[in-house]
């Protein structure tokens, strides 16, 4: 008898029929004698629908009210799933985040889980009930409803698994595992049998939305066995592991991640003197804009160009701020583009192989794709390119690094 935390995403609970299918599946696990805690998302499209309505009410709705609103999506699904389970003679009980007591800090819309009270859940499990918890939400010290950021139900799942010391946290979704890249972009992307936490963390933070970053962080920190599976198709899925056992057969590149969520800004002709980077970036951070990649050119005749990327939602604000900075610093101008994309190759195998970056650049050059910015870490290389070449770049890299072949390792 095992204890599983099973998280079902938005498309998996996207209609009454799908919720009934999930109920059949959960019941079959319970009938095998397992203890089951289910975490559900809102029905697909519901969170976006709620956000859309909020934006019709007010320009910038307060984060507290946003959380009161968007948390309702998950509340609908927990109740419906419990009804479907009860109709199948499978005793079940629903809990909102506040009812479990998933304690978070007070950063509305991006709260962090601080601790979880497991008593209610344990009590129900001991009585033979399936516990159904609303993902994505918690409660702060003052009883305010909080939410954990988009995709946050993954984090609820992993956090409950850690708190309950579950045997496995299973993330059920609309793909049958983690792939070499988004299978919606590359047809012959291959399912990975396993991927390390480190690689999965890079993939998630570089744009692969199959798992929320915080969920991977949590799983790594608390050693939660984590698996991504298809909700309605049988299969082993992908296991997120501490370190691959089979390092000899480990591919150099495990995956390609990409995102279209960034914009690029450049301040040109800035005097190249000590302190200039801070004079440019402090006003940006004072405007509450986070910076990702940064590039400063060598100076010519004492002047330099300085480029950085920000989230696309912050582009307008960042450009206005930079224009002021340009005036204050006597720079020649401030320009930007929000038609860019970031493509990254990720793999722990890079540590022991030279020449990975140059293979990447060569592959992009052959497709005539200009690289605008580069950043590297021990296990990833990222480039910024024109957004219109994104899919071409991902496909080219997928084939250059021979990721089109099915994994040979036995299941
Ligand atoms: P859920 O609603 O179940 O949380 P998501 O839409 O958040 O599902 O995540 C699943 C989606 O992630 C897939 O449909 C797929 O298009 C996308 N995805 C992006 N990168 C990858 C990847 N490397 N492997 C698998 N899926 C990926
Ligand atoms: N419903 C939330 C969202 O759409 C949380 C989740 O699905 O994980 O972002
Ligand atoms: Mg998701």
Short mmCIF file of C-alpha atoms and ligand atoms in Angstrom, two decimals:
data_model
loop_
_atom_site.label_atom_id
_atom_site.label_comp_id
_atom_site.label_asym_id
_atom_site.label_seq_id
_atom_site.Cartn_x
_atom_site.Cartn_y
_atom_site.Cartn_z
CA UNK A 1 0.00 0.00 0.00
CA UNK A 2 1.46 3.28 -1.08
CA UNK A 3 0.54 6.93 -0.49
CA UNK A 4 0.32 8.86 -3.74
CA UNK A 5 -0.35 12.53 -4.29
CA UNK A 6 -1.88 12.82 -7.76
CA UNK A 7 -2.22 16.22 -9.41
CA UNK A 8 -4.58 16.58 -12.38
CA UNK A 9 -4.10 19.68 -14.57
CA UNK A 10 -6.65 21.94 -16.25
CA UNK A 11 -7.27 19.97 -19.45
CA UNK A 12 -7.55 16.73 -17.46
CA UNK A 13 -10.50 18.22 -15.54
CA UNK A 14 -11.67 20.43 -18.42
CA UNK A 15 -15.22 19.06 -18.68
CA UNK A 16 -17.77 17.12 -16.66
CA UNK A 17 -16.87 13.96 -18.63
CA UNK A 18 -13.17 14.39 -17.93
CA UNK A 19 -13.79 14.90 -14.20
CA UNK A 20 -15.78 11.65 -14.29
CA UNK A 21 -12.87 9.92 -16.03
CA UNK A 22 -10.50 11.23 -13.35
CA UNK A 23 -12.88 9.90 -10.69
CA UNK A 24 -12.78 6.43 -12.32
CA UNK A 25 -9.02 6.53 -12.33
CA UNK A 26 -8.68 7.72 -8.72
CA UNK A 27 -11.16 5.07 -7.58
CA UNK A 28 -9.18 2.32 -9.30
CA UNK A 29 -6.03 3.37 -7.41
CA UNK A 30 -7.93 3.39 -4.14
CA UNK A 31 -9.46 -0.01 -4.91
CA UNK A 32 -5.92 -1.36 -5.22
CA UNK A 33 -5.52 -0.36 -1.57
CA UNK A 34 -3.47 2.82 -2.01
CA UNK A 35 -3.94 6.03 -0.02
CA UNK A 36 -4.73 8.83 -2.44
CA UNK A 37 -4.56 12.61 -2.09
CA UNK A 38 -5.72 14.36 -5.25
CA UNK A 39 -4.80 17.94 -6.16
CA UNK A 40 -6.80 19.55 -8.96
CA UNK A 41 -6.46 22.64 -11.11
CA UNK A 42 -9.35 24.79 -12.31
CA UNK A 43 -11.11 23.55 -15.45
CA UNK A 44 -9.00 24.56 -18.47
CA UNK A 45 -9.50 28.18 -19.50
CA UNK A 46 -11.24 29.07 -16.24
CA UNK A 47 -8.36 30.96 -14.61
CA UNK A 48 -7.89 33.03 -17.79
CA UNK A 49 -11.62 33.69 -17.93
CA UNK A 50 -11.60 34.98 -14.33
CA UNK A 51 -8.56 37.19 -14.96
CA UNK A 52 -10.28 38.57 -18.08
CA UNK A 53 -13.35 39.57 -16.06
CA UNK A 54 -11.19 41.22 -13.39
CA UNK A 55 -9.49 43.34 -16.04
CA UNK A 56 -12.86 44.55 -17.22
CA UNK A 57 -13.66 45.82 -13.73
CA UNK A 58 -10.52 47.79 -13.01
CA UNK A 59 -7.20 48.77 -14.56
CA UNK A 60 -4.93 47.12 -12.03
CA UNK A 61 -7.11 45.08 -9.64
CA UNK A 62 -5.66 44.63 -6.18
CA UNK A 63 -3.67 41.39 -5.83
CA UNK A 64 -5.71 40.48 -2.74
CA UNK A 65 -8.99 40.64 -4.65
CA UNK A 66 -7.41 38.80 -7.60
CA UNK A 67 -6.60 35.91 -5.26
CA UNK A 68 -10.14 35.85 -3.87
CA UNK A 69 -11.36 35.64 -7.47
CA UNK A 70 -8.96 33.21 -9.17
CA UNK A 71 -8.96 30.73 -6.29
CA UNK A 72 -12.64 30.02 -7.05
CA UNK A 73 -11.69 28.03 -10.18
CA UNK A 74 -10.10 25.24 -8.17
CA UNK A 75 -12.92 25.28 -5.61
CA UNK A 76 -15.37 24.26 -8.33
CA UNK A 77 -13.27 21.28 -9.39
CA UNK A 78 -12.69 19.85 -5.92
CA UNK A 79 -16.41 19.78 -5.19
CA UNK A 80 -17.32 18.23 -8.56
CA UNK A 81 -14.63 15.58 -8.28
CA UNK A 82 -15.77 14.64 -4.76
CA UNK A 83 -19.35 14.30 -5.99
CA UNK A 84 -18.19 12.08 -8.88
CA UNK A 85 -16.17 9.93 -6.46
CA UNK A 86 -19.03 9.63 -3.97
CA UNK A 87 -21.36 8.62 -6.82
CA UNK A 88 -18.91 5.78 -7.46
CA UNK A 89 -19.08 4.71 -3.82
CA UNK A 90 -15.61 5.99 -3.19
CA UNK A 91 -15.69 8.15 -0.03
CA UNK A 92 -14.00 11.49 -0.61
CA UNK A 93 -13.66 14.89 1.01
CA UNK A 94 -12.75 18.21 -0.55
CA UNK A 95 -10.54 20.91 0.97
CA UNK A 96 -9.67 24.43 -0.13
CA UNK A 97 -6.10 25.52 0.61
CA UNK A 98 -7.33 27.41 3.66
CA UNK A 99 -9.26 24.41 4.97
CA UNK A 100 -6.19 22.16 4.81
CA UNK A 101 -4.17 25.04 6.24
CA UNK A 102 -1.64 25.44 3.50
CA UNK A 103 0.10 28.36 5.14
CA UNK A 104 1.77 30.87 2.85
CA UNK A 105 3.39 34.28 3.10
CA UNK A 106 1.25 37.28 2.12
CA UNK A 107 2.69 37.92 -1.38
CA UNK A 108 -0.65 37.82 -3.17
CA UNK A 109 -0.60 36.17 -6.65
CA UNK A 110 2.88 34.75 -6.05
CA UNK A 111 2.77 33.45 -2.49
CA UNK A 112 5.23 30.92 -1.12
CA UNK A 113 4.18 27.95 0.97
CA UNK A 114 5.56 28.08 4.50
CA UNK A 115 4.02 25.03 6.13
CA UNK A 116 1.17 22.58 5.76
CA UNK A 117 -1.05 21.14 8.45
CA UNK A 118 -1.43 17.43 7.62
CA UNK A 119 -3.78 16.43 10.47
CA UNK A 120 -7.09 16.76 8.59
CA UNK A 121 -5.77 14.89 5.58
CA UNK A 122 -4.25 12.08 7.66
CA UNK A 123 -7.46 11.71 9.58
CA UNK A 124 -9.47 11.29 6.35
CA UNK A 125 -6.95 8.90 4.80
CA UNK A 126 -7.11 6.75 7.95
CA UNK A 127 -10.90 6.61 7.54
CA UNK A 128 -10.50 5.30 4.00
CA UNK A 129 -11.38 8.56 2.25
CA UNK A 130 -9.78 10.07 -0.80
CA UNK A 131 -8.66 13.61 0.01
CA UNK A 132 -9.23 16.17 -2.74
CA UNK A 133 -7.36 19.47 -2.38
CA UNK A 134 -7.67 22.67 -4.42
CA UNK A 135 -4.34 23.42 -6.07
CA UNK A 136 -2.70 26.83 -6.47
CA UNK A 137 -4.01 28.36 -3.22
CA UNK A 138 -3.23 28.86 0.44
CA UNK A 139 -3.94 31.16 3.34
CA UNK A 140 -1.73 33.73 5.06
CA UNK A 141 -1.37 34.50 8.79
CA UNK A 142 -4.34 36.86 8.66
CA UNK A 143 -6.67 34.39 6.97
CA UNK A 144 -6.40 36.01 3.52
CA UNK A 145 -6.67 33.71 0.51
CA UNK A 146 -3.39 33.63 -1.44
CA UNK A 147 -2.39 32.00 -4.74
CA UNK A 148 0.95 30.56 -5.80
CA UNK A 149 1.43 31.94 -9.33
CA UNK A 150 0.31 30.51 -12.69
CA UNK A 151 0.75 26.77 -12.88
CA UNK A 152 0.86 26.68 -9.07
CA UNK A 153 -1.17 23.49 -8.63
CA UNK A 154 2.02 21.56 -9.47
CA UNK A 155 3.61 23.18 -6.42
CA UNK A 156 0.63 22.32 -4.22
CA UNK A 157 0.99 18.69 -5.33
CA UNK A 158 4.70 18.49 -4.56
CA UNK A 159 4.36 20.39 -1.28
CA UNK A 160 1.59 18.04 -0.05
CA UNK A 161 3.69 15.04 -1.09
CA UNK A 162 6.63 16.42 0.91
CA UNK A 163 4.47 17.17 3.98
CA UNK A 164 2.77 13.75 3.89
CA UNK A 165 6.01 11.92 3.00
CA UNK A 166 4.19 10.37 0.05
CA UNK A 167 5.75 7.54 -1.91
CA UNK A 168 5.42 9.52 -5.14
CA UNK A 169 3.98 12.77 -6.45
CA UNK A 170 2.35 12.07 -9.80
CA UNK A 171 1.66 15.03 -12.11
CA UNK A 172 -1.05 13.93 -14.55
CA UNK A 173 -1.37 16.13 -17.62
CA UNK A 174 -2.09 16.16 -21.38
CA UNK A 175 1.34 14.78 -22.40
CA UNK A 176 2.75 11.41 -21.38
CA UNK A 177 5.91 12.81 -19.82
CA UNK A 178 8.64 15.39 -20.18
CA UNK A 179 9.87 15.56 -23.77
CA UNK A 180 13.15 16.66 -25.33
CA UNK A 181 11.26 19.82 -26.24
CA UNK A 182 7.64 20.96 -26.42
CA UNK A 183 5.94 18.27 -28.56
CA UNK A 184 3.58 20.97 -29.86
CA UNK A 185 6.53 22.57 -31.65
CA UNK A 186 8.66 19.60 -32.70
CA UNK A 187 6.68 16.59 -33.99
CA UNK A 188 9.40 14.09 -33.34
CA UNK A 189 10.28 15.31 -29.84
CA UNK A 190 11.00 12.25 -27.69
CA UNK A 191 9.73 11.40 -24.24
CA UNK A 192 12.53 11.25 -21.68
CA UNK A 193 12.55 8.19 -19.44
CA UNK A 194 14.10 10.33 -16.73
CA UNK A 195 15.58 13.78 -16.23
CA UNK A 196 17.57 15.15 -13.29
CA UNK A 197 16.08 17.78 -10.95
CA UNK A 198 18.86 20.13 -11.99
CA UNK A 199 18.00 19.83 -15.68
CA UNK A 200 14.27 20.02 -15.04
CA UNK A 201 14.79 23.18 -13.00
CA UNK A 202 16.68 24.80 -15.89
CA UNK A 203 14.06 23.61 -18.41
CA UNK A 204 11.24 25.03 -16.27
CA UNK A 205 12.96 28.34 -15.61
CA UNK A 206 13.88 28.72 -19.29
CA UNK A 207 10.30 28.35 -20.44
CA UNK A 208 9.11 24.69 -20.43
CA UNK A 209 5.77 25.10 -18.70
CA UNK A 210 5.17 21.38 -18.22
CA UNK A 211 6.11 21.84 -14.53
CA UNK A 212 6.05 25.02 -12.45
CA UNK A 213 9.59 26.01 -11.37
CA UNK A 214 8.68 26.16 -7.69
CA UNK A 215 7.35 22.61 -7.85
CA UNK A 216 10.69 21.33 -9.14
CA UNK A 217 12.59 23.37 -6.54
CA UNK A 218 10.41 21.93 -3.77
CA UNK A 219 10.80 18.36 -5.04
CA UNK A 220 14.59 18.75 -5.22
CA UNK A 221 14.81 20.34 -1.77
CA UNK A 222 12.66 17.74 0.01
CA UNK A 223 13.63 14.72 -2.11
CA UNK A 224 10.07 14.10 -3.34
CA UNK A 225 9.93 11.38 -6.01
CA UNK A 226 8.23 13.19 -8.89
CA UNK A 227 6.76 11.72 -12.08
CA UNK A 228 4.96 13.34 -15.03
CA UNK A 229 2.31 11.13 -16.68
CA UNK A 230 -0.61 11.29 -19.10
CA UNK A 231 -3.98 11.50 -17.35
CA UNK A 232 -5.77 9.08 -19.65
CA UNK A 233 -3.08 6.97 -21.35
CA UNK A 234 -1.15 4.20 -19.61
CA UNK A 235 2.62 4.52 -19.54
CA UNK A 236 5.64 5.03 -17.26
CA UNK A 237 5.87 8.81 -17.87
CA UNK A 238 9.05 10.64 -16.90
CA UNK A 239 10.74 10.33 -13.53
CA UNK A 240 12.55 13.39 -12.19
CA UNK A 241 15.66 11.93 -10.54
CA UNK A 242 18.41 13.11 -8.25
CA UNK A 243 21.22 11.92 -10.55
CA UNK A 244 20.93 9.62 -13.50
CA UNK A 245 22.21 6.11 -12.67
CA UNK A 246 23.32 5.64 -16.23
CA UNK A 247 25.69 8.55 -16.70
CA UNK A 248 27.58 6.70 -19.47
CA UNK A 249 24.50 6.71 -21.65
CA UNK A 250 23.46 10.19 -20.64
CA UNK A 251 22.93 12.39 -23.71
CA UNK A 252 24.94 15.64 -23.77
CA UNK A 253 21.78 17.67 -24.23
CA UNK A 254 18.62 16.48 -22.51
CA UNK A 255 16.23 19.15 -23.67
CA UNK A 256 15.54 22.38 -25.50
CA UNK A 257 13.48 25.06 -23.77
CA UNK A 258 12.25 28.31 -25.24
CA UNK A 259 10.17 31.30 -24.32
CA UNK A 260 8.49 34.17 -26.03
CA UNK A 261 7.87 36.09 -22.83
CA UNK A 262 10.84 38.43 -22.91
CA UNK A 263 11.71 41.77 -24.49
CA UNK A 264 15.12 43.31 -25.15
CA UNK A 265 16.24 46.87 -24.35
CA UNK A 266 19.44 48.69 -25.30
CA UNK A 267 20.88 51.97 -24.12
CA UNK A 268 23.36 53.19 -26.71
CA UNK A 269 26.42 55.39 -26.46
CA UNK A 270 26.73 55.40 -22.67
CA UNK A 271 29.99 56.75 -21.20
CA UNK A 272 31.97 53.65 -20.15
CA UNK A 273 32.87 54.64 -16.57
CA UNK A 274 32.76 52.78 -13.23
CA UNK A 275 29.22 52.48 -11.85
CA UNK A 276 27.44 52.77 -15.18
CA UNK A 277 25.78 49.32 -14.96
CA UNK A 278 24.28 50.18 -11.60
CA UNK A 279 23.15 53.62 -12.82
CA UNK A 280 21.27 51.86 -15.65
CA UNK A 281 19.83 48.92 -13.73
CA UNK A 282 18.95 50.52 -10.36
CA UNK A 283 16.14 52.65 -11.83
CA UNK A 284 14.87 49.53 -13.62
CA UNK A 285 14.76 47.55 -10.38
CA UNK A 286 13.26 50.56 -8.55
CA UNK A 287 10.42 50.36 -11.09
CA UNK A 288 9.95 46.77 -9.87
CA UNK A 289 11.07 45.26 -13.17
CA UNK A 290 13.15 42.09 -13.06
CA UNK A 291 16.09 41.77 -15.43
CA UNK A 292 17.13 38.45 -16.97
CA UNK A 293 20.03 38.47 -19.46
CA UNK A 294 22.58 41.32 -19.47
CA UNK A 295 25.19 42.19 -22.10
CA UNK A 296 27.67 45.05 -22.20
CA UNK A 297 29.72 45.67 -25.32
CA UNK A 298 33.42 46.63 -25.32
CA UNK A 299 33.65 50.37 -25.52
CA UNK A 300 34.78 52.37 -28.51
CA UNK A 301 36.07 55.88 -27.83
CA UNK A 302 34.83 55.70 -24.25
CA UNK A 303 31.23 54.89 -25.18
CA UNK A 304 29.47 51.54 -24.89
CA UNK A 305 26.10 49.89 -25.57
CA UNK A 306 24.33 48.03 -22.77
CA UNK A 307 21.57 45.50 -23.48
CA UNK A 308 19.29 43.52 -21.16
CA UNK A 309 16.05 41.56 -21.26
CA UNK A 310 12.91 41.86 -19.12
CA UNK A 311 9.51 40.15 -19.06
CA UNK A 312 7.43 41.26 -22.03
CA UNK A 313 4.68 42.57 -19.71
CA UNK A 314 7.21 45.05 -18.31
CA UNK A 315 8.51 46.21 -21.70
CA UNK A 316 6.67 49.56 -21.87
CA UNK A 317 7.56 50.53 -18.31
CA UNK A 318 11.20 49.45 -18.74
CA UNK A 319 11.59 51.40 -22.01
CA UNK A 320 10.14 54.59 -20.49
CA UNK A 321 12.46 54.22 -17.51
CA UNK A 322 15.46 53.61 -19.77
CA UNK A 323 14.69 56.70 -21.84
CA UNK A 324 14.93 58.80 -18.66
CA UNK A 325 18.18 57.06 -17.74
CA UNK A 326 19.55 57.83 -21.22
CA UNK A 327 18.89 61.52 -20.74
CA UNK A 328 20.44 61.54 -17.25
CA UNK A 329 23.56 59.67 -18.39
CA UNK A 330 24.04 61.64 -21.59
CA UNK A 331 23.67 58.47 -23.65
CA UNK A 332 22.76 58.63 -27.35
CA UNK A 333 19.47 56.76 -26.98
CA UNK A 334 17.28 53.94 -25.64
CA UNK A 335 15.75 51.39 -28.01
CA UNK A 336 14.13 47.99 -27.68
CA UNK A 337 12.26 45.11 -29.27
CA UNK A 338 9.58 42.80 -28.02
CA UNK A 339 9.80 40.49 -31.04
CA UNK A 340 12.46 38.30 -29.57
CA UNK A 341 12.58 34.74 -28.27
CA UNK A 342 15.02 32.90 -26.05
CA UNK A 343 16.10 29.37 -26.98
CA UNK A 344 18.13 27.27 -24.57
CA UNK A 345 19.80 23.89 -24.69
CA UNK A 346 20.04 22.10 -21.34
CA UNK A 347 22.03 19.07 -20.23
CA UNK A 348 24.28 17.93 -17.38
CA UNK A 349 26.38 16.20 -20.08
CA UNK A 350 27.73 19.65 -21.05
CA UNK A 351 29.97 19.58 -17.99
CA UNK A 352 32.10 16.85 -19.51
CA UNK A 353 31.91 17.80 -23.20
CA UNK A 354 33.59 20.72 -24.90
CA UNK A 355 32.31 22.44 -28.01
CA UNK A 356 28.59 22.26 -27.23
CA UNK A 357 28.04 26.02 -27.58
CA UNK A 358 29.91 26.21 -30.88
CA UNK A 359 27.82 23.33 -32.27
CA UNK A 360 24.72 25.28 -31.28
CA UNK A 361 25.94 28.50 -32.92
CA UNK A 362 27.00 26.63 -36.05
CA UNK A 363 23.58 24.99 -36.34
CA UNK A 364 21.84 28.39 -36.09
CA UNK A 365 24.26 29.96 -38.58
CA UNK A 366 23.44 27.24 -41.13
CA UNK A 367 19.80 28.33 -40.89
CA UNK A 368 20.85 31.97 -41.27
CA UNK A 369 19.55 32.84 -37.81
CA UNK A 370 21.26 35.82 -36.19
CA UNK A 371 22.13 35.51 -32.49
CA UNK A 372 21.45 38.73 -30.59
CA UNK A 373 22.52 37.73 -27.09
CA UNK A 374 24.15 34.71 -25.44
CA UNK A 375 24.27 33.51 -21.86
CA UNK A 376 25.68 30.31 -20.44
CA UNK A 377 25.84 28.35 -17.22
CA UNK A 378 27.41 24.99 -16.41
CA UNK A 379 24.48 23.05 -17.84
CA UNK A 380 22.81 25.41 -20.33
CA UNK A 381 23.42 27.74 -23.26
CA UNK A 382 20.74 30.35 -24.07
CA UNK A 383 20.50 32.61 -27.09
CA UNK A 384 18.16 35.44 -27.95
CA UNK A 385 16.97 35.47 -31.56
CA UNK A 386 14.25 37.10 -33.66
CA UNK A 387 10.92 35.58 -32.60
CA UNK A 388 9.99 34.68 -36.16
CA UNK A 389 12.83 32.12 -36.31
CA UNK A 390 11.95 30.43 -33.01
CA UNK A 391 10.40 27.24 -34.34
CA UNK A 392 13.04 26.87 -37.06
CA UNK A 393 15.79 27.25 -34.44
CA UNK A 394 14.26 24.70 -32.06
CA UNK A 395 13.85 22.14 -34.86
CA UNK A 396 17.38 22.70 -36.17
CA UNK A 397 18.91 22.27 -32.71
CA UNK A 398 16.77 19.22 -32.02
CA UNK A 399 18.25 17.51 -35.03
CA UNK A 400 21.83 18.84 -34.57
CA UNK A 401 21.98 17.31 -31.10
CA UNK A 402 20.41 14.06 -32.36
CA UNK A 403 17.39 14.28 -30.12
CA UNK A 404 15.04 12.94 -32.78
CA UNK A 405 15.83 9.32 -31.95
CA UNK A 406 13.74 7.37 -29.44
CA UNK A 407 15.53 6.71 -26.17
CA UNK A 408 17.32 3.38 -26.28
CA UNK A 409 17.36 2.73 -22.54
CA UNK A 410 15.00 -0.13 -21.53
CA UNK A 411 11.90 0.93 -19.64
P1 LIG B 1 -1.61 21.18 -17.03
O1 LIG B 1 -2.81 21.98 -17.38
O2 LIG B 1 -1.87 19.72 -16.92
O3 LIG B 1 -0.85 21.74 -15.85
P2 LIG B 1 0.30 22.43 -18.83
O4 LIG B 1 -0.29 23.02 -20.05
O5 LIG B 1 0.67 23.35 -17.72
O6 LIG B 1 -0.66 21.27 -18.31
O7 LIG B 1 1.61 21.59 -19.22
C1 LIG B 1 1.56 20.60 -20.22
C2 LIG B 1 2.06 21.22 -21.54
O8 LIG B 1 3.43 21.58 -21.43
C3 LIG B 1 2.03 20.24 -22.72
O9 LIG B 1 0.78 20.22 -23.36
C4 LIG B 1 3.15 20.77 -23.62
O10 LIG B 1 2.66 21.48 -24.74
C5 LIG B 1 3.92 21.74 -22.74
N1 LIG B 1 5.37 21.48 -22.74
C6 LIG B 1 6.33 22.44 -22.88
N2 LIG B 1 7.54 21.90 -22.88
C7 LIG B 1 7.37 20.56 -22.70
C8 LIG B 1 8.28 19.46 -22.59
N3 LIG B 1 9.61 19.62 -22.65
N4 LIG B 1 7.76 18.22 -22.40
C9 LIG B 1 6.43 18.04 -22.32
N5 LIG B 1 5.53 19.04 -22.42
C10 LIG B 1 5.99 20.29 -22.60
N1 LIG B 2 -5.43 27.30 -12.39
C1 LIG B 2 -4.12 27.88 -12.22
C2 LIG B 2 -3.55 28.35 -13.55
O1 LIG B 2 -4.22 28.23 -14.57
C3 LIG B 2 -3.17 26.95 -11.51
C4 LIG B 2 -2.84 25.68 -12.25
O2 LIG B 2 -3.56 25.25 -13.16
O3 LIG B 2 -1.83 25.06 -11.88
O4 LIG B 2 -2.48 28.87 -13.61
MG1 LIG B 3 0.56 23.31 -15.64
#
